[in-house]
């Protein structure tokens, strides 16, 4: 029997901690655990949605995957191989993982034409022949629904949706296997969000891409994702396939997020989450969600931090009362 292929992207106990300086004496006042022990896999050809409120550590996690933020501990593995900060690894990582940023207005250099934006990474990675550069630029612009003559224009000459198409083209120009999508449609007009979502889904199929999509818009996550991971206070609190997460959420935080999805009339369908994310300099003992959880009991407040519990069929939850609440 042949072994299952390696996960395309694997995170093992990944953590990113930031010391916070003190006052006049200069000593550290504490440590922010922005990402705190993440174990996660992205499989070939899938879209994994990473959801959670602002400040839970999603973007820091993405920067660590890209190699732009050094982890405090843990490993990032691409195709089964651990990558670090060495120059060769950084270049190889850039050819494997790229990112589409949230804001297409600020993520493009206003002084560079589209051609310059797309040809620079090609030349940095050894594509020198002019004909090959031209062919790659024309090909990738076609993939995102733009014409070759658009390469001579500057970002201000495009609409928001077209700029995001340019951002997608820039992410694809090196032919990576993984695209990190950081809120890819949240800055766009509602009228063109569906166009960009459909484009991303089409590119995923035609180019064989894998997506890690960071979002707080659960409607977009439900539409695009094969699996979902829910993040709170630097940790994963629930993972599962999209159907089990959206039809049978088991963690109280996930239930509250699902209940807050607006109906077609813009009304939330359930109770809101009360309170704010706790101060990461002084996190709660035990379960990090217990100060806001309507189901919290004394056991939830006691250390240690609960582990992710496997409920079967790829569904895992970090909650001491998960089986009790199900019963």
PDB file of C-alpha atoms in Angstrom:
ATOM      1  CA  UNK A   1       0.000   0.000   0.000  1.00  0.00           C
ATOM      2  CA  UNK A   2       1.472   3.350  -1.065  1.00  0.00           C
ATOM      3  CA  UNK A   3       1.937   6.108   1.487  1.00  0.00           C
ATOM      4  CA  UNK A   4      -0.287   9.177   1.381  1.00  0.00           C
ATOM      5  CA  UNK A   5       1.457  12.198  -0.172  1.00  0.00           C
ATOM      6  CA  UNK A   6       2.907  14.840   2.096  1.00  0.00           C
ATOM      7  CA  UNK A   7       0.767  17.850   2.906  1.00  0.00           C
ATOM      8  CA  UNK A   8       1.737  20.704   0.619  1.00  0.00           C
ATOM      9  CA  UNK A   9       2.040  23.016   3.638  1.00  0.00           C
ATOM     10  CA  UNK A  10       2.415  21.830   7.223  1.00  0.00           C
ATOM     11  CA  UNK A  11       2.801  23.871  10.386  1.00  0.00           C
ATOM     12  CA  UNK A  12       4.196  22.118  13.442  1.00  0.00           C
ATOM     13  CA  UNK A  13       3.777  23.819  16.836  1.00  0.00           C
ATOM     14  CA  UNK A  14       4.287  27.208  15.179  1.00  0.00           C
ATOM     15  CA  UNK A  15       4.504  30.115  17.616  1.00  0.00           C
ATOM     16  CA  UNK A  16       5.297  33.818  17.249  1.00  0.00           C
ATOM     17  CA  UNK A  17       5.846  35.796  20.464  1.00  0.00           C
ATOM     18  CA  UNK A  18       6.589  39.523  20.705  1.00  0.00           C
ATOM     19  CA  UNK A  19       8.317  40.941  23.809  1.00  0.00           C
ATOM     20  CA  UNK A  20       6.747  44.242  24.841  1.00  0.00           C
ATOM     21  CA  UNK A  21       9.184  46.795  26.265  1.00  0.00           C
ATOM     22  CA  UNK A  22       8.769  48.368  29.655  1.00  0.00           C
ATOM     23  CA  UNK A  23       9.120  51.940  30.790  1.00  0.00           C
ATOM     24  CA  UNK A  24      12.198  53.934  31.748  1.00  0.00           C
ATOM     25  CA  UNK A  25      14.134  50.922  32.992  1.00  0.00           C
ATOM     26  CA  UNK A  26      13.778  49.268  29.585  1.00  0.00           C
ATOM     27  CA  UNK A  27      13.009  45.747  30.727  1.00  0.00           C
ATOM     28  CA  UNK A  28      10.333  43.692  28.971  1.00  0.00           C
ATOM     29  CA  UNK A  29       6.858  44.298  30.372  1.00  0.00           C
ATOM     30  CA  UNK A  30       5.509  41.064  28.998  1.00  0.00           C
ATOM     31  CA  UNK A  31       5.208  38.846  25.948  1.00  0.00           C
ATOM     32  CA  UNK A  32       2.401  38.882  23.387  1.00  0.00           C
ATOM     33  CA  UNK A  33       1.654  35.345  22.197  1.00  0.00           C
ATOM     34  CA  UNK A  34       0.363  36.390  18.768  1.00  0.00           C
ATOM     35  CA  UNK A  35       0.536  32.818  17.475  1.00  0.00           C
ATOM     36  CA  UNK A  36       0.814  30.091  20.069  1.00  0.00           C
ATOM     37  CA  UNK A  37       1.378  26.507  19.002  1.00  0.00           C
ATOM     38  CA  UNK A  38      -0.387  26.084  15.642  1.00  0.00           C
ATOM     39  CA  UNK A  39      -0.550  22.642  14.029  1.00  0.00           C
ATOM     40  CA  UNK A  40      -2.154  22.861  10.602  1.00  0.00           C
ATOM     41  CA  UNK A  41      -2.019  21.229   7.185  1.00  0.00           C
ATOM     42  CA  UNK A  42      -2.905  22.448   3.699  1.00  0.00           C
ATOM     43  CA  UNK A  43      -3.431  19.633   1.217  1.00  0.00           C
ATOM     44  CA  UNK A  44      -2.787  19.656  -2.505  1.00  0.00           C
ATOM     45  CA  UNK A  45      -5.580  21.384  -4.423  1.00  0.00           C
ATOM     46  CA  UNK A  46      -7.671  22.484  -1.448  1.00  0.00           C
ATOM     47  CA  UNK A  47      -8.783  25.797  -0.006  1.00  0.00           C
ATOM     48  CA  UNK A  48      -8.383  26.054   3.759  1.00  0.00           C
ATOM     49  CA  UNK A  49     -10.289  28.945   5.310  1.00  0.00           C
ATOM     50  CA  UNK A  50      -8.723  30.530   8.407  1.00  0.00           C
ATOM     51  CA  UNK A  51     -11.301  32.597  10.283  1.00  0.00           C
ATOM     52  CA  UNK A  52     -11.445  34.657  13.449  1.00  0.00           C
ATOM     53  CA  UNK A  53     -11.835  38.177  14.740  1.00  0.00           C
ATOM     54  CA  UNK A  54      -9.282  40.909  14.085  1.00  0.00           C
ATOM     55  CA  UNK A  55      -6.316  40.549  16.416  1.00  0.00           C
ATOM     56  CA  UNK A  56      -6.468  36.771  16.781  1.00  0.00           C
ATOM     57  CA  UNK A  57      -3.141  36.210  14.954  1.00  0.00           C
ATOM     58  CA  UNK A  58      -4.227  35.287  11.410  1.00  0.00           C
ATOM     59  CA  UNK A  59      -2.037  37.788   9.576  1.00  0.00           C
ATOM     60  CA  UNK A  60       0.988  37.076  11.783  1.00  0.00           C
ATOM     61  CA  UNK A  61       0.583  33.404  10.939  1.00  0.00           C
ATOM     62  CA  UNK A  62       0.544  34.257   7.214  1.00  0.00           C
ATOM     63  CA  UNK A  63       3.711  36.350   7.535  1.00  0.00           C
ATOM     64  CA  UNK A  64       5.456  33.422   9.215  1.00  0.00           C
ATOM     65  CA  UNK A  65       4.467  31.108   6.371  1.00  0.00           C
ATOM     66  CA  UNK A  66       5.861  33.624   3.870  1.00  0.00           C
ATOM     67  CA  UNK A  67       9.118  33.893   5.827  1.00  0.00           C
ATOM     68  CA  UNK A  68       8.557  37.579   6.625  1.00  0.00           C
ATOM     69  CA  UNK A  69       8.191  36.925  10.367  1.00  0.00           C
ATOM     70  CA  UNK A  70      10.566  34.564  12.132  1.00  0.00           C
ATOM     71  CA  UNK A  71       8.789  32.062  14.390  1.00  0.00           C
ATOM     72  CA  UNK A  72       9.660  31.845  18.063  1.00  0.00           C
ATOM     73  CA  UNK A  73       9.394  28.075  17.848  1.00  0.00           C
ATOM     74  CA  UNK A  74       8.004  25.404  15.567  1.00  0.00           C
ATOM     75  CA  UNK A  75       8.472  24.636  11.889  1.00  0.00           C
ATOM     76  CA  UNK A  76       7.033  25.437   8.480  1.00  0.00           C
ATOM     77  CA  UNK A  77       7.241  22.537   6.024  1.00  0.00           C
ATOM     78  CA  UNK A  78       6.666  22.845   2.269  1.00  0.00           C
ATOM     79  CA  UNK A  79       6.208  19.543   0.446  1.00  0.00           C
ATOM     80  CA  UNK A  80       7.582  17.775   3.502  1.00  0.00           C
ATOM     81  CA  UNK A  81      10.754  19.890   3.727  1.00  0.00           C
ATOM     82  CA  UNK A  82      11.345  22.293   6.609  1.00  0.00           C
ATOM     83  CA  UNK A  83      12.226  25.834   5.521  1.00  0.00           C
ATOM     84  CA  UNK A  84      14.121  28.447   7.497  1.00  0.00           C
ATOM     85  CA  UNK A  85      15.573  31.912   6.994  1.00  0.00           C
ATOM     86  CA  UNK A  86      18.544  30.955   4.814  1.00  0.00           C
ATOM     87  CA  UNK A  87      18.826  32.869   1.521  1.00  0.00           C
ATOM     88  CA  UNK A  88      18.274  29.769  -0.610  1.00  0.00           C
ATOM     89  CA  UNK A  89      15.219  28.788   1.410  1.00  0.00           C
ATOM     90  CA  UNK A  90      13.763  32.289   1.105  1.00  0.00           C
ATOM     91  CA  UNK A  91      14.053  32.189  -2.682  1.00  0.00           C
ATOM     92  CA  UNK A  92      12.606  28.682  -2.874  1.00  0.00           C
ATOM     93  CA  UNK A  93       9.781  29.674  -0.548  1.00  0.00           C
ATOM     94  CA  UNK A  94       8.938  32.662  -2.775  1.00  0.00           C
ATOM     95  CA  UNK A  95       8.586  30.309  -5.742  1.00  0.00           C
ATOM     96  CA  UNK A  96       6.223  28.087  -3.738  1.00  0.00           C
ATOM     97  CA  UNK A  97       4.164  30.524  -1.655  1.00  0.00           C
ATOM     98  CA  UNK A  98       2.813  33.928  -2.679  1.00  0.00           C
ATOM     99  CA  UNK A  99       0.215  36.270  -1.234  1.00  0.00           C
ATOM    100  CA  UNK A 100      -2.738  38.321  -2.460  1.00  0.00           C
ATOM    101  CA  UNK A 101      -3.176  41.276  -0.120  1.00  0.00           C
ATOM    102  CA  UNK A 102      -6.372  42.794   1.185  1.00  0.00           C
ATOM    103  CA  UNK A 103      -6.103  46.306  -0.218  1.00  0.00           C
ATOM    104  CA  UNK A 104      -5.423  46.537  -3.977  1.00  0.00           C
ATOM    105  CA  UNK A 105      -4.943  50.306  -3.643  1.00  0.00           C
ATOM    106  CA  UNK A 106      -1.991  50.239  -1.221  1.00  0.00           C
ATOM    107  CA  UNK A 107      -0.385  46.917  -2.211  1.00  0.00           C
ATOM    108  CA  UNK A 108       0.706  48.110  -5.688  1.00  0.00           C
ATOM    109  CA  UNK A 109       3.546  50.563  -6.271  1.00  0.00           C
ATOM    110  CA  UNK A 110       1.934  53.655  -7.863  1.00  0.00           C
ATOM    111  CA  UNK A 111       5.207  54.539  -9.652  1.00  0.00           C
ATOM    112  CA  UNK A 112       5.525  51.206 -11.450  1.00  0.00           C
ATOM    113  CA  UNK A 113       3.669  50.058 -14.523  1.00  0.00           C
ATOM    114  CA  UNK A 114       1.994  46.669 -14.439  1.00  0.00           C
ATOM    115  CA  UNK A 115       4.820  45.361 -16.641  1.00  0.00           C
ATOM    116  CA  UNK A 116       7.467  46.446 -14.136  1.00  0.00           C
ATOM    117  CA  UNK A 117       5.460  44.972 -11.249  1.00  0.00           C
ATOM    118  CA  UNK A 118       5.280  41.603 -12.989  1.00  0.00           C
ATOM    119  CA  UNK A 119       8.733  41.428 -14.570  1.00  0.00           C
ATOM    120  CA  UNK A 120      10.716  42.284 -11.414  1.00  0.00           C
ATOM    121  CA  UNK A 121      10.082  38.961  -9.614  1.00  0.00           C
ATOM    122  CA  UNK A 122      10.775  37.051 -12.845  1.00  0.00           C
ATOM    123  CA  UNK A 123      14.191  38.669 -13.253  1.00  0.00           C
ATOM    124  CA  UNK A 124      15.015  38.211  -9.555  1.00  0.00           C
ATOM    125  CA  UNK A 125      14.360  34.510  -9.999  1.00  0.00           C
ATOM    126  CA  UNK A 126      16.505  34.049 -13.067  1.00  0.00           C
ATOM    127  CA  UNK A 127      14.116  34.601 -15.994  1.00  0.00           C
ATOM    128  CA  UNK A 128      16.296  36.872 -18.144  1.00  0.00           C
ATOM    129  CA  UNK A 129      15.229  36.283 -21.752  1.00  0.00           C
ATOM    130  CA  UNK A 130      13.044  39.160 -22.925  1.00  0.00           C
ATOM    131  CA  UNK A 131      10.811  36.914 -25.005  1.00  0.00           C
ATOM    132  CA  UNK A 132      10.132  34.603 -22.060  1.00  0.00           C
ATOM    133  CA  UNK A 133       9.361  37.540 -19.763  1.00  0.00           C
ATOM    134  CA  UNK A 134       6.952  38.971 -22.335  1.00  0.00           C
ATOM    135  CA  UNK A 135       5.239  35.620 -22.846  1.00  0.00           C
ATOM    136  CA  UNK A 136       4.849  35.024 -19.099  1.00  0.00           C
ATOM    137  CA  UNK A 137       3.388  38.496 -18.525  1.00  0.00           C
ATOM    138  CA  UNK A 138       0.906  38.147 -21.400  1.00  0.00           C
ATOM    139  CA  UNK A 139      -0.068  34.660 -20.231  1.00  0.00           C
ATOM    140  CA  UNK A 140      -0.681  35.661 -16.625  1.00  0.00           C
ATOM    141  CA  UNK A 141      -2.639  38.784 -17.572  1.00  0.00           C
ATOM    142  CA  UNK A 142      -4.861  36.586 -19.711  1.00  0.00           C
ATOM    143  CA  UNK A 143      -5.427  34.247 -16.768  1.00  0.00           C
ATOM    144  CA  UNK A 144      -6.770  37.112 -14.634  1.00  0.00           C
ATOM    145  CA  UNK A 145      -8.951  38.639 -17.360  1.00  0.00           C
ATOM    146  CA  UNK A 146      -6.710  41.520 -18.458  1.00  0.00           C
ATOM    147  CA  UNK A 147      -5.262  42.318 -21.890  1.00  0.00           C
ATOM    148  CA  UNK A 148      -1.543  42.534 -22.832  1.00  0.00           C
ATOM    149  CA  UNK A 149      -1.806  46.311 -23.405  1.00  0.00           C
ATOM    150  CA  UNK A 150      -2.771  46.742 -19.757  1.00  0.00           C
ATOM    151  CA  UNK A 151       0.879  46.026 -18.931  1.00  0.00           C
ATOM    152  CA  UNK A 152       1.839  49.574 -19.966  1.00  0.00           C
ATOM    153  CA  UNK A 153      -0.540  51.281 -17.530  1.00  0.00           C
ATOM    154  CA  UNK A 154      -0.093  52.458 -13.930  1.00  0.00           C
ATOM    155  CA  UNK A 155      -2.254  51.328 -10.977  1.00  0.00           C
ATOM    156  CA  UNK A 156      -4.225  54.590 -10.803  1.00  0.00           C
ATOM    157  CA  UNK A 157      -5.589  53.889 -14.294  1.00  0.00           C
ATOM    158  CA  UNK A 158      -7.503  50.834 -13.075  1.00  0.00           C
ATOM    159  CA  UNK A 159     -10.642  50.217 -11.019  1.00  0.00           C
ATOM    160  CA  UNK A 160     -10.472  48.460  -7.645  1.00  0.00           C
ATOM    161  CA  UNK A 161     -11.446  45.119  -9.137  1.00  0.00           C
ATOM    162  CA  UNK A 162      -8.846  45.423 -11.892  1.00  0.00           C
ATOM    163  CA  UNK A 163      -6.174  46.318  -9.341  1.00  0.00           C
ATOM    164  CA  UNK A 164      -6.989  43.178  -7.388  1.00  0.00           C
ATOM    165  CA  UNK A 165      -6.644  41.216 -10.643  1.00  0.00           C
ATOM    166  CA  UNK A 166      -3.163  42.733 -10.994  1.00  0.00           C
ATOM    167  CA  UNK A 167      -2.391  41.708  -7.412  1.00  0.00           C
ATOM    168  CA  UNK A 168      -3.485  38.167  -8.240  1.00  0.00           C
ATOM    169  CA  UNK A 169      -1.329  38.229 -11.398  1.00  0.00           C
ATOM    170  CA  UNK A 170       1.687  39.320  -9.335  1.00  0.00           C
ATOM    171  CA  UNK A 171       1.112  36.419  -6.939  1.00  0.00           C
ATOM    172  CA  UNK A 172       0.877  33.967  -9.849  1.00  0.00           C
ATOM    173  CA  UNK A 173       3.793  35.181 -11.977  1.00  0.00           C
ATOM    174  CA  UNK A 174       6.333  32.783 -10.404  1.00  0.00           C
ATOM    175  CA  UNK A 175       3.921  29.843 -10.777  1.00  0.00           C
ATOM    176  CA  UNK A 176       3.643  29.066  -7.043  1.00  0.00           C
ATOM    177  CA  UNK A 177       1.730  26.120  -5.650  1.00  0.00           C
ATOM    178  CA  UNK A 178       0.238  27.974  -2.655  1.00  0.00           C
ATOM    179  CA  UNK A 179      -1.532  31.324  -2.560  1.00  0.00           C
ATOM    180  CA  UNK A 180      -2.257  33.038   0.747  1.00  0.00           C
ATOM    181  CA  UNK A 181      -5.408  35.117   0.381  1.00  0.00           C
ATOM    182  CA  UNK A 182      -5.591  37.849   3.028  1.00  0.00           C
ATOM    183  CA  UNK A 183      -9.192  39.132   2.961  1.00  0.00           C
ATOM    184  CA  UNK A 184      -9.028  39.160  -0.869  1.00  0.00           C
ATOM    185  CA  UNK A 185     -12.421  40.831  -1.479  1.00  0.00           C
ATOM    186  CA  UNK A 186     -13.162  42.798   1.695  1.00  0.00           C
ATOM    187  CA  UNK A 187     -11.864  46.099   0.238  1.00  0.00           C
ATOM    188  CA  UNK A 188     -13.860  45.746  -2.990  1.00  0.00           C
ATOM    189  CA  UNK A 189     -17.311  46.965  -3.946  1.00  0.00           C
ATOM    190  CA  UNK A 190     -20.031  44.399  -3.334  1.00  0.00           C
ATOM    191  CA  UNK A 191     -20.854  44.410  -7.059  1.00  0.00           C
ATOM    192  CA  UNK A 192     -17.440  43.010  -8.048  1.00  0.00           C
ATOM    193  CA  UNK A 193     -16.701  40.701  -5.112  1.00  0.00           C
ATOM    194  CA  UNK A 194     -18.440  37.783  -6.825  1.00  0.00           C
ATOM    195  CA  UNK A 195     -16.312  38.312  -9.949  1.00  0.00           C
ATOM    196  CA  UNK A 196     -13.058  38.052  -7.977  1.00  0.00           C
ATOM    197  CA  UNK A 197     -14.286  35.051  -5.960  1.00  0.00           C
ATOM    198  CA  UNK A 198     -15.256  33.225  -9.161  1.00  0.00           C
ATOM    199  CA  UNK A 199     -11.898  34.134 -10.729  1.00  0.00           C
ATOM    200  CA  UNK A 200     -10.024  32.695  -7.729  1.00  0.00           C
ATOM    201  CA  UNK A 201     -12.047  29.482  -7.875  1.00  0.00           C
ATOM    202  CA  UNK A 202     -11.430  29.170 -11.617  1.00  0.00           C
ATOM    203  CA  UNK A 203      -7.670  29.732 -11.198  1.00  0.00           C
ATOM    204  CA  UNK A 204      -7.566  27.145  -8.422  1.00  0.00           C
ATOM    205  CA  UNK A 205      -8.936  24.517 -10.800  1.00  0.00           C
ATOM    206  CA  UNK A 206      -7.098  25.481 -14.000  1.00  0.00           C
ATOM    207  CA  UNK A 207      -3.667  26.037 -12.394  1.00  0.00           C
ATOM    208  CA  UNK A 208      -3.914  23.388  -9.647  1.00  0.00           C
ATOM    209  CA  UNK A 209      -3.445  25.898  -6.839  1.00  0.00           C
ATOM    210  CA  UNK A 210      -3.910  25.488  -3.096  1.00  0.00           C
ATOM    211  CA  UNK A 211      -5.292  28.382  -1.045  1.00  0.00           C
ATOM    212  CA  UNK A 212      -4.974  29.405   2.568  1.00  0.00           C
ATOM    213  CA  UNK A 213      -7.675  32.050   2.820  1.00  0.00           C
ATOM    214  CA  UNK A 214      -7.692  34.424   5.781  1.00  0.00           C
ATOM    215  CA  UNK A 215     -11.049  36.065   6.325  1.00  0.00           C
ATOM    216  CA  UNK A 216     -13.610  37.229   8.843  1.00  0.00           C
ATOM    217  CA  UNK A 217     -16.342  37.058   6.171  1.00  0.00           C
ATOM    218  CA  UNK A 218     -17.815  33.630   6.795  1.00  0.00           C
ATOM    219  CA  UNK A 219     -20.056  33.895   3.746  1.00  0.00           C
ATOM    220  CA  UNK A 220     -16.975  34.003   1.500  1.00  0.00           C
ATOM    221  CA  UNK A 221     -15.305  31.232   3.512  1.00  0.00           C
ATOM    222  CA  UNK A 222     -18.333  28.984   3.194  1.00  0.00           C
ATOM    223  CA  UNK A 223     -18.443  29.531  -0.567  1.00  0.00           C
ATOM    224  CA  UNK A 224     -14.746  28.931  -1.249  1.00  0.00           C
ATOM    225  CA  UNK A 225     -13.351  26.592   1.398  1.00  0.00           C
ATOM    226  CA  UNK A 226     -12.971  22.836   1.498  1.00  0.00           C
ATOM    227  CA  UNK A 227     -11.913  22.912   5.151  1.00  0.00           C
ATOM    228  CA  UNK A 228     -12.102  25.584   7.841  1.00  0.00           C
ATOM    229  CA  UNK A 229      -9.881  26.388  10.835  1.00  0.00           C
ATOM    230  CA  UNK A 230     -11.210  28.770  13.497  1.00  0.00           C
ATOM    231  CA  UNK A 231      -8.595  30.832  15.354  1.00  0.00           C
ATOM    232  CA  UNK A 232      -8.943  32.609  18.688  1.00  0.00           C
ATOM    233  CA  UNK A 233      -6.269  34.340  20.768  1.00  0.00           C
ATOM    234  CA  UNK A 234      -3.397  32.800  18.795  1.00  0.00           C
ATOM    235  CA  UNK A 235      -4.697  29.216  18.811  1.00  0.00           C
ATOM    236  CA  UNK A 236      -6.845  26.997  16.630  1.00  0.00           C
ATOM    237  CA  UNK A 237     -10.062  26.226  18.514  1.00  0.00           C
ATOM    238  CA  UNK A 238     -11.901  24.194  15.865  1.00  0.00           C
ATOM    239  CA  UNK A 239     -11.129  22.563  12.515  1.00  0.00           C
ATOM    240  CA  UNK A 240     -13.197  20.500  10.130  1.00  0.00           C
ATOM    241  CA  UNK A 241     -14.574  20.280   6.629  1.00  0.00           C
ATOM    242  CA  UNK A 242     -16.703  23.257   5.639  1.00  0.00           C
ATOM    243  CA  UNK A 243     -19.988  21.378   5.901  1.00  0.00           C
ATOM    244  CA  UNK A 244     -19.409  20.133   9.441  1.00  0.00           C
ATOM    245  CA  UNK A 245     -18.236  23.571  10.593  1.00  0.00           C
ATOM    246  CA  UNK A 246     -21.188  25.449   9.120  1.00  0.00           C
ATOM    247  CA  UNK A 247     -23.929  22.912   9.859  1.00  0.00           C
ATOM    248  CA  UNK A 248     -22.648  21.459  13.137  1.00  0.00           C
ATOM    249  CA  UNK A 249     -20.219  23.857  14.860  1.00  0.00           C
ATOM    250  CA  UNK A 250     -19.089  22.457  18.211  1.00  0.00           C
ATOM    251  CA  UNK A 251     -17.025  25.201  19.864  1.00  0.00           C
ATOM    252  CA  UNK A 252     -19.073  28.048  21.459  1.00  0.00           C
ATOM    253  CA  UNK A 253     -16.925  30.616  19.639  1.00  0.00           C
ATOM    254  CA  UNK A 254     -17.566  28.997  16.255  1.00  0.00           C
ATOM    255  CA  UNK A 255     -21.280  28.801  17.042  1.00  0.00           C
ATOM    256  CA  UNK A 256     -21.325  32.530  17.778  1.00  0.00           C
ATOM    257  CA  UNK A 257     -19.460  33.352  14.553  1.00  0.00           C
ATOM    258  CA  UNK A 258     -21.883  31.257  12.488  1.00  0.00           C
ATOM    259  CA  UNK A 259     -24.895  32.800  14.253  1.00  0.00           C
ATOM    260  CA  UNK A 260     -23.617  36.293  13.410  1.00  0.00           C
ATOM    261  CA  UNK A 261     -23.684  35.687   9.630  1.00  0.00           C
ATOM    262  CA  UNK A 262     -26.295  38.111   8.229  1.00  0.00           C
ATOM    263  CA  UNK A 263     -29.377  36.746   6.493  1.00  0.00           C
ATOM    264  CA  UNK A 264     -30.379  38.098   3.036  1.00  0.00           C
ATOM    265  CA  UNK A 265     -31.915  41.137   4.748  1.00  0.00           C
ATOM    266  CA  UNK A 266     -28.684  42.023   6.583  1.00  0.00           C
ATOM    267  CA  UNK A 267     -29.863  40.819   9.997  1.00  0.00           C
ATOM    268  CA  UNK A 268     -27.728  38.632  12.253  1.00  0.00           C
ATOM    269  CA  UNK A 269     -29.251  35.190  12.671  1.00  0.00           C
ATOM    270  CA  UNK A 270     -28.262  34.661  16.294  1.00  0.00           C
ATOM    271  CA  UNK A 271     -26.738  36.176  19.413  1.00  0.00           C
ATOM    272  CA  UNK A 272     -23.670  38.400  19.111  1.00  0.00           C
ATOM    273  CA  UNK A 273     -20.361  37.671  20.802  1.00  0.00           C
ATOM    274  CA  UNK A 274     -20.141  39.951  23.817  1.00  0.00           C
ATOM    275  CA  UNK A 275     -16.979  41.592  25.067  1.00  0.00           C
ATOM    276  CA  UNK A 276     -13.590  41.974  23.435  1.00  0.00           C
ATOM    277  CA  UNK A 277     -10.691  39.621  22.779  1.00  0.00           C
ATOM    278  CA  UNK A 278      -8.683  39.521  26.053  1.00  0.00           C
ATOM    279  CA  UNK A 279      -5.421  41.411  26.356  1.00  0.00           C
ATOM    280  CA  UNK A 280      -2.775  39.066  24.881  1.00  0.00           C
ATOM    281  CA  UNK A 281      -0.321  40.393  27.468  1.00  0.00           C
ATOM    282  CA  UNK A 282      -2.537  38.973  30.197  1.00  0.00           C
ATOM    283  CA  UNK A 283      -4.506  36.073  28.679  1.00  0.00           C
ATOM    284  CA  UNK A 284      -7.114  34.203  30.738  1.00  0.00           C
ATOM    285  CA  UNK A 285      -6.183  30.977  32.474  1.00  0.00           C
ATOM    286  CA  UNK A 286      -7.607  27.760  31.097  1.00  0.00           C
ATOM    287  CA  UNK A 287      -9.718  28.230  27.985  1.00  0.00           C
ATOM    288  CA  UNK A 288      -8.969  31.616  26.415  1.00  0.00           C
ATOM    289  CA  UNK A 289     -12.613  32.098  25.395  1.00  0.00           C
ATOM    290  CA  UNK A 290     -14.181  31.572  28.829  1.00  0.00           C
ATOM    291  CA  UNK A 291     -14.618  35.311  29.711  1.00  0.00           C
ATOM    292  CA  UNK A 292     -16.969  35.675  26.705  1.00  0.00           C
ATOM    293  CA  UNK A 293     -18.458  32.196  26.581  1.00  0.00           C
ATOM    294  CA  UNK A 294     -22.123  31.691  27.566  1.00  0.00           C
ATOM    295  CA  UNK A 295     -21.355  28.037  28.324  1.00  0.00           C
ATOM    296  CA  UNK A 296     -18.350  28.656  30.598  1.00  0.00           C
ATOM    297  CA  UNK A 297     -18.132  26.838  33.937  1.00  0.00           C
ATOM    298  CA  UNK A 298     -15.457  26.666  36.644  1.00  0.00           C
ATOM    299  CA  UNK A 299     -13.649  23.853  34.814  1.00  0.00           C
ATOM    300  CA  UNK A 300     -13.181  26.178  31.812  1.00  0.00           C
ATOM    301  CA  UNK A 301     -11.301  28.732  33.935  1.00  0.00           C
ATOM    302  CA  UNK A 302      -8.788  26.275  35.350  1.00  0.00           C
ATOM    303  CA  UNK A 303      -5.381  25.647  33.779  1.00  0.00           C
ATOM    304  CA  UNK A 304      -4.022  24.100  31.694  1.00  0.00           C
ATOM    305  CA  UNK A 305      -5.133  25.271  28.258  1.00  0.00           C
ATOM    306  CA  UNK A 306      -7.380  22.556  26.792  1.00  0.00           C
ATOM    307  CA  UNK A 307      -6.023  20.435  23.944  1.00  0.00           C
ATOM    308  CA  UNK A 308      -7.624  20.015  20.538  1.00  0.00           C
ATOM    309  CA  UNK A 309      -9.861  16.952  20.860  1.00  0.00           C
ATOM    310  CA  UNK A 310     -10.417  14.760  17.815  1.00  0.00           C
ATOM    311  CA  UNK A 311     -14.141  14.129  17.376  1.00  0.00           C
ATOM    312  CA  UNK A 312     -13.662  11.950  14.313  1.00  0.00           C
ATOM    313  CA  UNK A 313     -13.987  12.521  10.565  1.00  0.00           C
ATOM    314  CA  UNK A 314     -11.393  15.296  10.642  1.00  0.00           C
ATOM    315  CA  UNK A 315     -13.328  17.445  13.122  1.00  0.00           C
ATOM    316  CA  UNK A 316     -11.350  18.708  16.144  1.00  0.00           C
ATOM    317  CA  UNK A 317     -12.367  21.103  18.933  1.00  0.00           C
ATOM    318  CA  UNK A 318     -10.509  22.832  21.786  1.00  0.00           C
ATOM    319  CA  UNK A 319     -13.234  22.796  24.480  1.00  0.00           C
ATOM    320  CA  UNK A 320     -13.435  20.838  27.731  1.00  0.00           C
ATOM    321  CA  UNK A 321     -17.241  20.705  27.601  1.00  0.00           C
ATOM    322  CA  UNK A 322     -17.658  19.776  23.926  1.00  0.00           C
ATOM    323  CA  UNK A 323     -19.053  16.281  24.551  1.00  0.00           C
ATOM    324  CA  UNK A 324     -21.163  17.455  27.472  1.00  0.00           C
ATOM    325  CA  UNK A 325     -22.709  20.227  25.382  1.00  0.00           C
ATOM    326  CA  UNK A 326     -23.385  17.819  22.517  1.00  0.00           C
ATOM    327  CA  UNK A 327     -25.199  15.480  24.893  1.00  0.00           C
TER     328      UNK A 327
END
